[in-house]
PDB file of C-alpha atoms in Angstrom:
ATOM      1  CA  GLY A  22     141.687 -15.955  95.072  1.00 54.00           C
ATOM      2  CA  GLN A  23     143.713 -16.859  91.996  1.00 72.00           C
ATOM      3  CA  ASN A  24     145.649 -14.110  90.223  1.00 87.00           C
ATOM      4  CA  ILE A  25     144.417 -13.729  86.633  1.00 93.00           C
ATOM      5  CA  ASP A  26     146.548 -11.169  84.850  1.00 95.00           C
ATOM      6  CA  GLN A  27     145.784  -9.379  81.557  1.00 96.00           C
ATOM      7  CA  PRO A  28     146.817  -5.982  80.195  1.00 96.00           C
ATOM      8  CA  THR A  29     144.574  -3.078  81.173  1.00 94.00           C
ATOM      9  CA  GLU A  30     144.233  -1.460  77.827  1.00 96.00           C
ATOM     10  CA  MET A  31     145.273  -1.934  74.152  1.00 97.00           C
ATOM     11  CA  THR A  32     144.752   0.057  71.005  1.00 98.00           C
ATOM     12  CA  ALA A  33     144.667  -1.300  67.509  1.00 97.00           C
ATOM     13  CA  THR A  34     143.631  -0.155  64.036  1.00 97.00           C
ATOM     14  CA  GLU A  35     140.624  -1.298  62.138  1.00 97.00           C
ATOM     15  CA  GLY A  36     141.431  -4.232  59.847  1.00 97.00           C
ATOM     16  CA  ALA A  37     144.489  -5.222  61.954  1.00 97.00           C
ATOM     17  CA  ILE A  38     145.082  -8.251  64.232  1.00 97.00           C
ATOM     18  CA  VAL A  39     145.367  -7.972  68.006  1.00 98.00           C
ATOM     19  CA  GLN A  40     146.392 -10.514  70.653  1.00 98.00           C
ATOM     20  CA  ILE A  41     145.220 -10.180  74.223  1.00 98.00           C
ATOM     21  CA  ASN A  42     147.215 -12.235  76.709  1.00 98.00           C
ATOM     22  CA  CYS A  43     146.151 -13.756  79.969  1.00 98.00           C
ATOM     23  CA  THR A  44     148.122 -15.619  82.633  1.00 97.00           C
ATOM     24  CA  TYR A  45     146.745 -17.613  85.498  1.00 96.00           C
ATOM     25  CA  GLN A  46     147.737 -19.930  88.281  1.00 94.00           C
ATOM     26  CA  THR A  47     147.892 -23.547  87.195  1.00 93.00           C
ATOM     27  CA  SER A  48     147.145 -25.372  90.468  1.00 91.00           C
ATOM     28  CA  GLY A  49     143.640 -26.785  90.382  1.00 89.00           C
ATOM     29  CA  PHE A  50     142.943 -25.334  86.902  1.00 91.00           C
ATOM     30  CA  ASN A  51     140.161 -26.796  84.800  1.00 90.00           C
ATOM     31  CA  GLY A  52     139.473 -24.413  81.917  1.00 92.00           C
ATOM     32  CA  LEU A  53     139.775 -20.988  80.479  1.00 95.00           C
ATOM     33  CA  PHE A  54     136.980 -18.689  79.273  1.00 95.00           C
ATOM     34  CA  TRP A  55     136.979 -15.436  77.344  1.00 97.00           C
ATOM     35  CA  TYR A  56     134.135 -12.954  77.494  1.00 97.00           C
ATOM     36  CA  GLN A  57     133.436  -9.694  75.664  1.00 97.00           C
ATOM     37  CA  GLN A  58     131.804  -6.814  77.484  1.00 96.00           C
ATOM     38  CA  HIS A  59     130.650  -3.657  75.801  1.00 95.00           C
ATOM     39  CA  ALA A  60     130.365  -0.551  77.946  1.00 90.00           C
ATOM     40  CA  GLY A  61     127.198  -0.615  80.035  1.00 86.00           C
ATOM     41  CA  GLU A  62     126.283  -4.150  79.039  1.00 90.00           C
ATOM     42  CA  ALA A  63     126.670  -7.653  80.487  1.00 91.00           C
ATOM     43  CA  PRO A  64     129.620  -9.903  79.521  1.00 94.00           C
ATOM     44  CA  THR A  65     128.906 -12.279  76.653  1.00 95.00           C
ATOM     45  CA  PHE A  66     130.624 -15.615  76.234  1.00 94.00           C
ATOM     46  CA  LEU A  67     133.242 -15.843  73.429  1.00 96.00           C
ATOM     47  CA  SER A  68     135.224 -19.034  73.912  1.00 95.00           C
ATOM     48  CA  TYR A  69     136.292 -21.903  76.139  1.00 94.00           C
ATOM     49  CA  ASN A  70     139.562 -23.818  76.154  1.00 95.00           C
ATOM     50  CA  VAL A  71     140.251 -26.946  78.203  1.00 92.00           C
ATOM     51  CA  LEU A  72     142.958 -28.582  76.136  1.00 93.00           C
ATOM     52  CA  ASP A  73     146.208 -27.151  74.848  1.00 96.00           C
ATOM     53  CA  GLY A  74     146.006 -25.500  71.445  1.00 96.00           C
ATOM     54  CA  LEU A  75     144.066 -23.096  69.349  1.00 96.00           C
ATOM     55  CA  GLU A  76     140.261 -22.903  69.055  1.00 94.00           C
ATOM     56  CA  GLU A  77     139.055 -20.867  66.106  1.00 94.00           C
ATOM     57  CA  LYS A  78     135.659 -19.248  65.789  1.00 90.00           C
ATOM     58  CA  GLY A  79     135.436 -16.986  62.783  1.00 94.00           C
ATOM     59  CA  ARG A  80     137.505 -13.806  63.390  1.00 96.00           C
ATOM     60  CA  PHE A  81     138.172 -14.809  66.976  1.00 97.00           C
ATOM     61  CA  SER A  82     140.623 -17.516  68.101  1.00 97.00           C
ATOM     62  CA  SER A  83     141.697 -18.487  71.588  1.00 97.00           C
ATOM     63  CA  PHE A  84     144.880 -20.372  72.576  1.00 98.00           C
ATOM     64  CA  LEU A  85     145.764 -22.234  75.766  1.00 97.00           C
ATOM     65  CA  SER A  86     148.965 -23.649  77.216  1.00 97.00           C
ATOM     66  CA  ARG A  87     148.095 -25.447  80.478  1.00 96.00           C
ATOM     67  CA  SER A  88     151.688 -26.084  81.447  1.00 95.00           C
ATOM     68  CA  LYS A  89     152.570 -22.419  81.128  1.00 96.00           C
ATOM     69  CA  GLY A  90     149.412 -21.040  82.644  1.00 96.00           C
ATOM     70  CA  TYR A  91     148.878 -18.877  79.568  1.00 97.00           C
ATOM     71  CA  SER A  92     146.143 -18.057  77.155  1.00 98.00           C
ATOM     72  CA  TYR A  93     145.541 -15.501  74.468  1.00 98.00           C
ATOM     73  CA  LEU A  94     142.586 -14.204  72.526  1.00 98.00           C
ATOM     74  CA  LEU A  95     143.350 -13.314  68.890  1.00 98.00           C
ATOM     75  CA  LEU A  96     141.055 -10.949  67.051  1.00 97.00           C
ATOM     76  CA  LYS A  97     141.536 -10.684  63.242  1.00 97.00           C
ATOM     77  CA  GLU A  98     140.213  -8.146  60.782  1.00 97.00           C
ATOM     78  CA  LEU A  99     139.338  -5.793  63.590  1.00 98.00           C
ATOM     79  CA  GLN A 100     136.102  -3.834  63.272  1.00 97.00           C
ATOM     80  CA  MET A 101     135.020  -0.750  65.132  1.00 97.00           C
ATOM     81  CA  LYS A 102     132.377  -2.783  66.988  1.00 97.00           C
ATOM     82  CA  ASP A 103     135.167  -4.887  68.540  1.00 97.00           C
ATOM     83  CA  SER A 104     135.923  -1.963  70.807  1.00 98.00           C
ATOM     84  CA  ALA A 105     135.020  -3.466  74.212  1.00 97.00           C
ATOM     85  CA  SER A 106     136.550  -5.018  77.296  1.00 96.00           C
ATOM     86  CA  TYR A 107     137.735  -8.594  77.044  1.00 97.00           C
ATOM     87  CA  LEU A 108     137.612 -10.644  80.203  1.00 96.00           C
ATOM     88  CA  CYS A 109     139.686 -13.702  80.845  1.00 96.00           C
ATOM     89  CA  ALA A 110     138.255 -16.144  83.372  1.00 94.00           C
ATOM     90  CA  ALA A 111     139.776 -19.351  84.770  1.00 93.00           C
ATOM     91  CA  ALA A 112     137.754 -22.145  86.198  1.00 89.00           C
ATOM     92  CA  TYR A 113     139.184 -24.232  89.038  1.00 86.00           C
ATOM     93  CA  ASN A 114     138.220 -27.199  91.101  1.00 79.00           C
ATOM     94  CA  PHE A 115     134.854 -27.157  92.799  1.00 73.00           C
ATOM     95  CA  ASN A 116     133.406 -24.810  90.231  1.00 75.00           C
ATOM     96  CA  LYS A 117     135.360 -21.741  91.327  1.00 82.00           C
ATOM     97  CA  PHE A 118     135.624 -19.021  88.728  1.00 85.00           C
ATOM     98  CA  TYR A 119     138.092 -16.125  88.782  1.00 90.00           C
ATOM     99  CA  PHE A 120     138.010 -13.208  86.376  1.00 93.00           C
ATOM    100  CA  GLY A 121     140.781 -10.925  85.298  1.00 93.00           C
ATOM    101  CA  SER A 122     140.206  -7.184  85.534  1.00 92.00           C
ATOM    102  CA  GLY A 123     139.599  -7.040  81.713  1.00 94.00           C
ATOM    103  CA  THR A 124     141.490  -5.579  78.790  1.00 96.00           C
ATOM    104  CA  LYS A 125     139.898  -2.521  77.236  1.00 96.00           C
ATOM    105  CA  LEU A 126     140.433  -2.659  73.516  1.00 98.00           C
ATOM    106  CA  ASN A 127     140.190   0.530  71.567  1.00 97.00           C
ATOM    107  CA  VAL A 128     139.856   0.081  67.786  1.00 98.00           C
ATOM    108  CA  LYS A 129     140.614   3.272  65.829  1.00 97.00           C
ATOM    109  CA  PRO A 130     139.832   3.957  62.156  1.00 95.00           C
TER     110      PRO A 130
ATOM    111  CA  LYS B  16     115.441 -20.274  75.194  1.00 64.00           C
ATOM    112  CA  ALA B  17     115.037 -17.157  77.228  1.00 76.00           C
ATOM    113  CA  GLY B  18     118.190 -15.625  78.604  1.00 92.00           C
ATOM    114  CA  VAL B  19     119.091 -14.697  82.225  1.00 96.00           C
ATOM    115  CA  THR B  20     116.865 -12.003  83.628  1.00 96.00           C
ATOM    116  CA  GLN B  21     117.544  -9.707  86.506  1.00 97.00           C
ATOM    117  CA  THR B  22     115.242  -7.345  88.334  1.00 97.00           C
ATOM    118  CA  PRO B  23     115.254  -4.492  88.921  1.00 97.00           C
ATOM    119  CA  ARG B  24     117.651  -3.079  86.392  1.00 96.00           C
ATOM    120  CA  TYR B  25     118.250   0.118  88.350  1.00 96.00           C
ATOM    121  CA  LEU B  26     118.069   0.888  92.050  1.00 96.00           C
ATOM    122  CA  ILE B  27     118.831   3.969  94.150  1.00 97.00           C
ATOM    123  CA  LYS B  28     119.107   3.543  97.911  1.00 97.00           C
ATOM    124  CA  THR B  29     120.505   5.461 100.839  1.00 97.00           C
ATOM    125  CA  ARG B  30     123.141   4.370 103.304  1.00 97.00           C
ATOM    126  CA  GLY B  31     121.879   1.979 105.993  1.00 97.00           C
ATOM    127  CA  GLN B  32     119.012   0.656 103.924  1.00 97.00           C
ATOM    128  CA  GLN B  33     118.836  -2.892 102.621  1.00 97.00           C
ATOM    129  CA  VAL B  34     118.166  -4.178  99.109  1.00 98.00           C
ATOM    130  CA  THR B  35     117.120  -7.411  97.438  1.00 98.00           C
ATOM    131  CA  LEU B  36     118.024  -8.254  93.844  1.00 98.00           C
ATOM    132  CA  SER B  37     116.487 -11.090  91.882  1.00 98.00           C
ATOM    133  CA  CYS B  38     117.873 -13.368  89.125  1.00 98.00           C
ATOM    134  CA  SER B  39     116.066 -15.935  87.006  1.00 97.00           C
ATOM    135  CA  PRO B  40     118.456 -18.328  85.254  1.00 97.00           C
ATOM    136  CA  ILE B  41     118.189 -19.938  81.856  1.00 96.00           C
ATOM    137  CA  SER B  42     115.577 -22.742  81.932  1.00 95.00           C
ATOM    138  CA  GLY B  43     117.258 -26.003  82.987  1.00 92.00           C
ATOM    139  CA  HIS B  44     120.296 -24.325  84.594  1.00 93.00           C
ATOM    140  CA  ARG B  45     120.695 -25.149  88.205  1.00 93.00           C
ATOM    141  CA  SER B  46     123.615 -22.906  89.139  1.00 93.00           C
ATOM    142  CA  VAL B  47     123.477 -19.170  89.782  1.00 96.00           C
ATOM    143  CA  SER B  48     126.523 -17.080  90.570  1.00 95.00           C
ATOM    144  CA  TRP B  49     126.588 -13.481  91.709  1.00 97.00           C
ATOM    145  CA  TYR B  50     129.303 -10.905  90.884  1.00 95.00           C
ATOM    146  CA  GLN B  51     129.912  -7.287  91.850  1.00 96.00           C
ATOM    147  CA  GLN B  52     131.472  -5.190  89.131  1.00 94.00           C
ATOM    148  CA  THR B  53     133.067  -1.786  89.769  1.00 91.00           C
ATOM    149  CA  PRO B  54     135.462   0.211  87.620  1.00 83.00           C
ATOM    150  CA  GLY B  55     138.345  -0.131  90.007  1.00 74.00           C
ATOM    151  CA  GLN B  56     137.937  -3.802  91.012  1.00 77.00           C
ATOM    152  CA  GLY B  57     136.589  -5.554  87.975  1.00 82.00           C
ATOM    153  CA  LEU B  58     134.349  -8.595  88.440  1.00 89.00           C
ATOM    154  CA  GLN B  59     134.420  -9.806  92.032  1.00 91.00           C
ATOM    155  CA  PHE B  60     132.750 -13.149  92.903  1.00 91.00           C
ATOM    156  CA  LEU B  61     130.155 -13.008  95.623  1.00 94.00           C
ATOM    157  CA  PHE B  62     128.718 -16.524  95.835  1.00 93.00           C
ATOM    158  CA  GLU B  63     127.288 -19.446  93.907  1.00 93.00           C
ATOM    159  CA  TYR B  64     124.140 -21.413  94.522  1.00 95.00           C
ATOM    160  CA  PHE B  65     123.438 -24.848  93.201  1.00 93.00           C
ATOM    161  CA  SER B  66     120.281 -26.788  93.941  1.00 92.00           C
ATOM    162  CA  GLU B  67     119.286 -24.349  96.686  1.00 95.00           C
ATOM    163  CA  THR B  68     122.655 -24.660  98.470  1.00 94.00           C
ATOM    164  CA  GLN B  69     125.499 -22.216  98.593  1.00 94.00           C
ATOM    165  CA  ARG B  70     128.350 -24.079  96.952  1.00 90.00           C
ATOM    166  CA  ASN B  71     131.024 -21.385  96.744  1.00 88.00           C
ATOM    167  CA  LYS B  72     131.550 -18.095  98.480  1.00 90.00           C
ATOM    168  CA  GLY B  73     133.832 -15.115  97.760  1.00 89.00           C
ATOM    169  CA  ASN B  74     135.428 -12.710 100.222  1.00 89.00           C
ATOM    170  CA  PHE B  75     132.584 -10.368 100.946  1.00 94.00           C
ATOM    171  CA  PRO B  76     131.272  -9.408 104.370  1.00 96.00           C
ATOM    172  CA  GLY B  77     128.196 -11.061 105.882  1.00 95.00           C
ATOM    173  CA  ARG B  78     126.097  -8.073 104.850  1.00 97.00           C
ATOM    174  CA  PHE B  79     125.935  -9.797 101.464  1.00 97.00           C
ATOM    175  CA  SER B  80     123.735 -12.863 101.468  1.00 97.00           C
ATOM    176  CA  GLY B  81     121.785 -14.901  99.018  1.00 97.00           C
ATOM    177  CA  ARG B  82     119.470 -17.790  98.557  1.00 97.00           C
ATOM    178  CA  GLN B  83     118.116 -20.011  95.784  1.00 97.00           C
ATOM    179  CA  PHE B  84     114.626 -21.366  95.364  1.00 97.00           C
ATOM    180  CA  SER B  85     113.495 -24.744  94.129  1.00 95.00           C
ATOM    181  CA  ASN B  86     112.820 -23.323  90.645  1.00 94.00           C
ATOM    182  CA  SER B  87     116.489 -22.116  90.567  1.00 95.00           C
ATOM    183  CA  ARG B  88     115.596 -18.485  90.770  1.00 97.00           C
ATOM    184  CA  SER B  89     118.026 -16.679  93.123  1.00 98.00           C
ATOM    185  CA  GLU B  90     117.909 -13.562  95.256  1.00 98.00           C
ATOM    186  CA  MET B  91     120.788 -11.546  96.692  1.00 98.00           C
ATOM    187  CA  ASN B  92     120.388  -9.332  99.695  1.00 98.00           C
ATOM    188  CA  VAL B  93     122.654  -6.551 100.928  1.00 97.00           C
ATOM    189  CA  SER B  94     121.980  -5.094 104.338  1.00 95.00           C
ATOM    190  CA  THR B  95     123.105  -1.916 105.934  1.00 96.00           C
ATOM    191  CA  LEU B  96     124.156  -0.393 102.587  1.00 97.00           C
ATOM    192  CA  GLU B  97     127.396   1.552 102.311  1.00 97.00           C
ATOM    193  CA  LEU B  98     128.482   4.023  99.674  1.00 96.00           C
ATOM    194  CA  GLY B  99     131.047   1.506  98.450  1.00 95.00           C
ATOM    195  CA  ASP B 100     128.278  -0.950  97.584  1.00 96.00           C
ATOM    196  CA  SER B 101     127.464   1.155  94.551  1.00 96.00           C
ATOM    197  CA  ALA B 102     128.175  -1.172  91.635  1.00 96.00           C
ATOM    198  CA  LEU B 103     126.776  -3.298  88.861  1.00 96.00           C
ATOM    199  CA  TYR B 104     125.555  -6.606  90.280  1.00 97.00           C
ATOM    200  CA  LEU B 105     125.641  -9.399  87.713  1.00 97.00           C
ATOM    201  CA  CYS B 106     124.225 -12.825  88.015  1.00 97.00           C
ATOM    202  CA  ALA B 107     125.390 -15.700  85.801  1.00 95.00           C
ATOM    203  CA  SER B 108     123.578 -18.880  85.027  1.00 95.00           C
ATOM    204  CA  SER B 109     125.102 -22.251  84.246  1.00 92.00           C
ATOM    205  CA  ALA B 110     124.222 -25.953  84.198  1.00 89.00           C
ATOM    206  CA  GLY B 111     126.249 -26.453  87.342  1.00 82.00           C
ATOM    207  CA  LEU B 112     128.567 -29.117  86.017  1.00 78.00           C
ATOM    208  CA  ALA B 113     131.613 -29.784  88.192  1.00 69.00           C
ATOM    209  CA  GLY B 114     135.147 -29.958  86.843  1.00 63.00           C
ATOM    210  CA  GLY B 115     135.251 -27.117  84.390  1.00 62.00           C
ATOM    211  CA  GLY B 116     133.536 -26.529  81.054  1.00 71.00           C
ATOM    212  CA  ASP B 117     130.523 -25.031  82.739  1.00 83.00           C
ATOM    213  CA  THR B 118     129.944 -21.883  80.716  1.00 89.00           C
ATOM    214  CA  GLN B 119     128.373 -19.023  82.597  1.00 92.00           C
ATOM    215  CA  TYR B 120     125.821 -16.804  80.831  1.00 94.00           C
ATOM    216  CA  PHE B 121     125.269 -13.387  82.333  1.00 95.00           C
ATOM    217  CA  GLY B 122     122.148 -11.408  82.921  1.00 96.00           C
ATOM    218  CA  PRO B 123     121.938  -7.679  82.088  1.00 94.00           C
ATOM    219  CA  GLY B 124     122.784  -6.702  85.642  1.00 96.00           C
ATOM    220  CA  THR B 125     121.309  -4.445  88.322  1.00 97.00           C
ATOM    221  CA  ARG B 126     122.870  -1.058  88.661  1.00 96.00           C
ATOM    222  CA  LEU B 127     122.799  -0.131  92.394  1.00 97.00           C
ATOM    223  CA  THR B 128     123.503   3.431  93.475  1.00 97.00           C
ATOM    224  CA  VAL B 129     123.877   4.141  97.215  1.00 97.00           C
ATOM    225  CA  LEU B 130     123.521   7.782  98.219  1.00 96.00           C
TER     226      LEU B 130
END
């Protein structure tokens, strides 16, 4: 499979900004997804990037650099409910999806 | 539109038994993917079905199998259960578009415990 790398755990303070990085292999790459997963629940779709640049959706933004095999998810104005795992997933040729192990984000008051 | 549904939500089995899990995708979606999620391994891809055919397969042993019906509903079967098969099994539904951009939507999962 393809190596999708993201940090295991991060901690940030309520109201702050946090950036979660993800790197992936570029060969056969088609697009990059971010999912949020609260403990004991299913992953929910956050964003999709196929072209280079930043996609903004309210407090959440996602960035992609295809040439560098790099993406990040930016969360602004952190809230306690943002405490969750954030999964990076890369789509490759022939509909193959590979997920990173997830980044557990702890938001503290 | 109704979301992805999975049944049952919880299962307890003993080693050596077999189990069948079911997934109903979002209406109109033709692709169903199955994943195993464990604390240590994260989300591991099992297989993907599209129009009743297995289109992609992960690196799991042959004890793990699946199928898809003409209405796009899918089942996953695990035979000769092992303790290590205890996990959350997630199915994801998508339109089945090739070439990226095919967002997967997850069901609530089936929590399987093997004793």
